[in-house]
């Protein structure tokens, strides 16, 4: 009987071990996996100490290291942009401005910040170096935020230099809508008329014709 009890204990232990491996194995594996190390925050903290001491190059170097680890980190990009604003004539200023604007413009909750950064960039940079795609995206943000006058300045550049660039008809429609929302029906109608005449084959031109026909 003692042998039977001993064998029963072994079998019970084997069954429990199997259950543990099958159902709890993943849990134990996760529990034993170390938390990922935050390598960015310490670099940013050190960089801000240098900024407080007006040691901008040392701060910029640390922020560049942080960006190498997390290229899309908006906080890091913002800190670096603020440093590079001190030397807007340098290629580094344009590079970080493009990176920051690209990232901010991709998330609706950051569109207001994107417009602020764009205004700073336009004010400080003598020759902006944004891609046509990014310019059109900023144009859309300006129109969507109730600033059609500024959006029109960008769109006028496209109509003069790159009238056939993809996205221009859609930008014209957004501009017309923005003017209409502000109650400037004359400007809205002008945008719709231009859209119909210059891009008659576009889906936006069909919409513009319907609107003008009302």
Short mmCIF file of C-alpha atoms in Angstrom, two decimals:
data_model
loop_
_atom_site.label_atom_id
_atom_site.label_comp_id
_atom_site.label_asym_id
_atom_site.label_seq_id
_atom_site.Cartn_x
_atom_site.Cartn_y
_atom_site.Cartn_z
CA UNK A 1 0.00 0.00 0.00
CA UNK A 2 2.89 2.31 0.78
CA UNK A 3 4.23 1.73 -2.72
CA UNK A 4 0.83 2.54 -4.19
CA UNK A 5 0.65 5.75 -2.21
CA UNK A 6 4.15 6.66 -3.39
CA UNK A 7 3.26 5.98 -7.03
CA UNK A 8 0.05 7.98 -6.65
CA UNK A 9 2.04 10.91 -5.34
CA UNK A 10 4.40 10.74 -8.31
CA UNK A 11 1.53 10.65 -10.77
CA UNK A 12 -0.19 13.56 -9.04
CA UNK A 13 3.01 15.56 -9.15
CA UNK A 14 3.50 14.75 -12.83
CA UNK A 15 -0.04 15.87 -13.66
CA UNK A 16 0.38 19.12 -11.72
CA UNK A 17 3.71 19.69 -13.42
CA UNK A 18 2.11 19.20 -16.84
CA UNK A 19 -0.69 21.63 -15.99
CA UNK A 20 1.83 24.15 -14.72
CA UNK A 21 3.90 23.93 -17.88
CA UNK A 22 0.88 24.09 -20.18
CA UNK A 23 -1.09 26.88 -18.55
CA UNK A 24 1.39 28.78 -16.44
CA UNK A 25 4.50 28.49 -18.53
CA UNK A 26 3.80 31.61 -20.53
CA UNK A 27 3.04 33.56 -17.37
CA UNK A 28 6.31 32.57 -15.75
CA UNK A 29 8.19 33.38 -18.96
CA UNK A 30 6.69 36.88 -18.97
CA UNK A 31 7.29 37.36 -15.27
CA UNK A 32 10.94 36.55 -15.70
CA UNK A 33 11.38 38.80 -18.75
CA UNK A 34 13.16 42.00 -17.67
CA UNK A 35 11.46 45.34 -18.26
CA UNK A 36 12.85 47.24 -21.27
CA UNK A 37 15.44 49.81 -20.28
CA UNK A 38 14.51 53.45 -20.92
CA UNK A 39 17.61 54.81 -22.58
CA UNK A 40 16.03 58.01 -23.84
CA UNK A 41 14.78 59.75 -20.68
CA UNK A 42 18.22 59.93 -18.99
CA UNK A 43 19.69 61.47 -22.15
CA UNK A 44 16.92 64.07 -22.28
CA UNK A 45 17.37 64.90 -18.59
CA UNK A 46 21.09 65.40 -19.08
CA UNK A 47 20.43 67.52 -22.16
CA UNK A 48 18.07 69.80 -20.24
CA UNK A 49 20.72 70.29 -17.57
CA UNK A 50 23.09 71.48 -20.30
CA UNK A 51 20.37 73.78 -21.68
CA UNK A 52 19.94 75.32 -18.23
CA UNK A 53 23.68 75.98 -18.22
CA UNK A 54 23.50 77.42 -21.75
CA UNK A 55 25.64 74.56 -23.05
CA UNK A 56 23.63 74.12 -26.22
CA UNK A 57 25.99 71.97 -28.27
CA UNK A 58 26.38 69.45 -25.47
CA UNK A 59 22.60 69.38 -25.12
CA UNK A 60 22.10 68.95 -28.86
CA UNK A 61 24.58 66.09 -28.95
CA UNK A 62 22.69 64.21 -26.23
CA UNK A 63 19.37 64.81 -27.95
CA UNK A 64 20.78 63.50 -31.22
CA UNK A 65 21.80 60.36 -29.34
CA UNK A 66 18.26 60.06 -28.01
CA UNK A 67 16.83 60.46 -31.52
CA UNK A 68 19.07 57.68 -32.79
CA UNK A 69 17.25 55.42 -30.33
CA UNK A 70 13.73 56.83 -30.89
CA UNK A 71 13.58 58.77 -34.19
CA UNK A 72 9.88 59.64 -33.80
CA UNK A 73 10.02 60.93 -30.23
CA UNK A 74 8.15 64.25 -30.40
CA UNK A 75 9.50 65.55 -27.08
CA UNK A 76 13.09 64.97 -28.14
CA UNK A 77 12.46 66.53 -31.56
CA UNK A 78 10.81 69.56 -29.92
CA UNK A 79 13.73 70.13 -27.56
CA UNK A 80 16.21 69.81 -30.41
CA UNK A 81 14.18 72.15 -32.62
CA UNK A 82 14.20 74.80 -29.89
CA UNK A 83 17.98 74.52 -29.66
CA UNK A 84 18.51 74.62 -33.42
CA UNK A 85 16.36 77.77 -33.68
CA UNK A 86 19.38 79.65 -32.36
CA UNK A 87 21.16 78.92 -35.64
CA UNK A 88 18.43 78.87 -38.30
CA UNK A 89 20.94 79.21 -41.12
CA UNK A 90 22.37 75.74 -40.47
CA UNK A 91 21.27 72.55 -42.25
CA UNK A 92 20.65 70.99 -38.84
CA UNK A 93 17.83 73.46 -38.19
CA UNK A 94 16.07 72.51 -41.42
CA UNK A 95 16.58 68.81 -40.81
CA UNK A 96 14.99 68.77 -37.37
CA UNK A 97 12.19 71.11 -38.52
CA UNK A 98 11.23 68.67 -41.27
CA UNK A 99 11.38 65.72 -38.88
CA UNK A 100 9.24 67.47 -36.28
CA UNK A 101 6.67 68.81 -38.74
CA UNK A 102 6.34 65.40 -40.37
CA UNK A 103 5.71 63.69 -37.05
CA UNK A 104 3.33 66.35 -35.69
CA UNK A 105 1.27 66.53 -38.87
CA UNK A 106 0.57 62.80 -38.77
CA UNK A 107 -1.43 62.94 -35.54
CA UNK A 108 -4.63 65.06 -35.34
CA UNK A 109 -4.05 65.86 -31.68
CA UNK A 110 -0.75 67.53 -32.62
CA UNK A 111 -2.00 69.58 -35.57
CA UNK A 112 -2.11 72.79 -33.55
CA UNK A 113 1.50 72.29 -32.50
CA UNK A 114 2.45 71.54 -36.09
CA UNK A 115 1.07 74.92 -37.19
CA UNK A 116 3.04 76.68 -34.43
CA UNK A 117 6.25 74.95 -35.47
CA UNK A 118 5.58 75.77 -39.13
CA UNK A 119 5.18 79.46 -38.30
CA UNK A 120 8.45 79.45 -36.36
CA UNK A 121 10.18 77.65 -39.20
CA UNK A 122 8.86 80.06 -41.84
CA UNK A 123 9.83 83.05 -39.73
CA UNK A 124 13.37 81.91 -38.98
CA UNK A 125 14.32 79.89 -42.05
CA UNK A 126 15.16 82.08 -45.01
CA UNK A 127 14.69 79.26 -47.49
CA UNK A 128 12.31 76.58 -46.25
CA UNK A 129 13.18 73.06 -47.34
CA UNK A 130 9.94 71.20 -46.96
CA UNK A 131 8.90 68.55 -49.46
CA UNK A 132 5.87 69.26 -51.65
CA UNK A 133 3.96 66.53 -49.80
CA UNK A 134 4.67 68.15 -46.44
CA UNK A 135 3.78 71.61 -47.75
CA UNK A 136 0.40 70.33 -48.93
CA UNK A 137 -0.19 68.62 -45.60
CA UNK A 138 0.52 71.88 -43.77
CA UNK A 139 -1.75 73.68 -46.21
CA UNK A 140 -4.54 71.30 -45.28
CA UNK A 141 -3.91 71.81 -41.57
CA UNK A 142 -4.11 75.58 -41.96
CA UNK A 143 -7.32 75.37 -43.96
CA UNK A 144 -8.83 72.91 -41.50
CA UNK A 145 -7.99 75.12 -38.54
CA UNK A 146 -9.79 78.15 -39.96
CA UNK A 147 -6.74 79.90 -41.41
CA UNK A 148 -7.48 79.89 -45.15
CA UNK A 149 -5.46 83.03 -45.84
CA UNK A 150 -2.24 81.30 -44.82
CA UNK A 151 -3.24 78.09 -46.58
CA UNK A 152 -3.84 80.07 -49.77
CA UNK A 153 -0.25 81.38 -49.71
CA UNK A 154 1.05 77.83 -49.89
CA UNK A 155 -1.46 76.77 -52.52
CA UNK A 156 -0.63 79.79 -54.68
CA UNK A 157 2.96 78.53 -54.79
CA UNK A 158 1.76 75.14 -56.08
CA UNK A 159 -0.54 76.69 -58.68
CA UNK A 160 2.42 78.66 -60.00
CA UNK A 161 5.21 76.11 -59.78
CA UNK A 162 3.65 72.63 -59.51
CA UNK A 163 0.02 72.88 -60.69
CA UNK A 164 -0.20 69.19 -61.60
CA UNK A 165 1.17 67.91 -58.31
CA UNK A 166 -1.09 65.21 -56.83
CA UNK A 167 -3.29 66.57 -54.10
CA UNK A 168 -3.66 70.13 -55.39
CA UNK A 169 -7.35 69.74 -56.37
CA UNK A 170 -8.14 68.33 -52.91
CA UNK A 171 -6.27 71.23 -51.32
CA UNK A 172 -8.31 73.70 -53.38
CA UNK A 173 -11.52 72.08 -52.18
CA UNK A 174 -10.36 72.29 -48.55
CA UNK A 175 -9.51 75.94 -49.08
CA UNK A 176 -12.94 76.66 -50.54
CA UNK A 177 -14.58 74.91 -47.58
CA UNK A 178 -12.46 76.86 -45.12
CA UNK A 179 -13.40 80.20 -46.68
CA UNK A 180 -17.03 79.14 -46.75
CA UNK A 181 -16.95 78.23 -43.07
CA UNK A 182 -15.59 81.69 -42.29
CA UNK A 183 -18.40 83.30 -44.25
CA UNK A 184 -16.20 84.53 -47.10
CA UNK A 185 -18.36 83.21 -49.90
CA UNK A 186 -16.60 85.30 -52.56
CA UNK A 187 -13.24 83.63 -51.91
CA UNK A 188 -14.87 80.23 -51.59
CA UNK A 189 -16.56 80.65 -54.96
CA UNK A 190 -13.31 81.78 -56.54
CA UNK A 191 -11.58 78.61 -55.33
CA UNK A 192 -14.39 76.43 -56.64
CA UNK A 193 -14.36 78.17 -60.01
CA UNK A 194 -10.60 77.77 -60.29
CA UNK A 195 -10.94 74.12 -59.37
CA UNK A 196 -13.56 73.51 -62.05
CA UNK A 197 -11.56 75.25 -64.77
CA UNK A 198 -8.07 73.94 -64.07
CA UNK A 199 -8.86 70.42 -62.91
CA UNK A 200 -12.10 69.52 -64.72
CA UNK A 201 -11.40 65.76 -64.65
CA UNK A 202 -10.87 65.58 -60.89
CA UNK A 203 -13.54 64.29 -58.48
CA UNK A 204 -13.21 67.58 -56.61
CA UNK A 205 -14.16 69.50 -59.77
CA UNK A 206 -17.39 67.51 -60.00
CA UNK A 207 -18.20 68.47 -56.41
CA UNK A 208 -17.26 72.09 -57.12
CA UNK A 209 -19.56 72.21 -60.16
CA UNK A 210 -22.46 70.90 -58.10
CA UNK A 211 -21.80 73.49 -55.40
CA UNK A 212 -21.54 76.33 -57.91
CA UNK A 213 -24.73 75.20 -59.58
CA UNK A 214 -26.76 75.51 -56.41
#
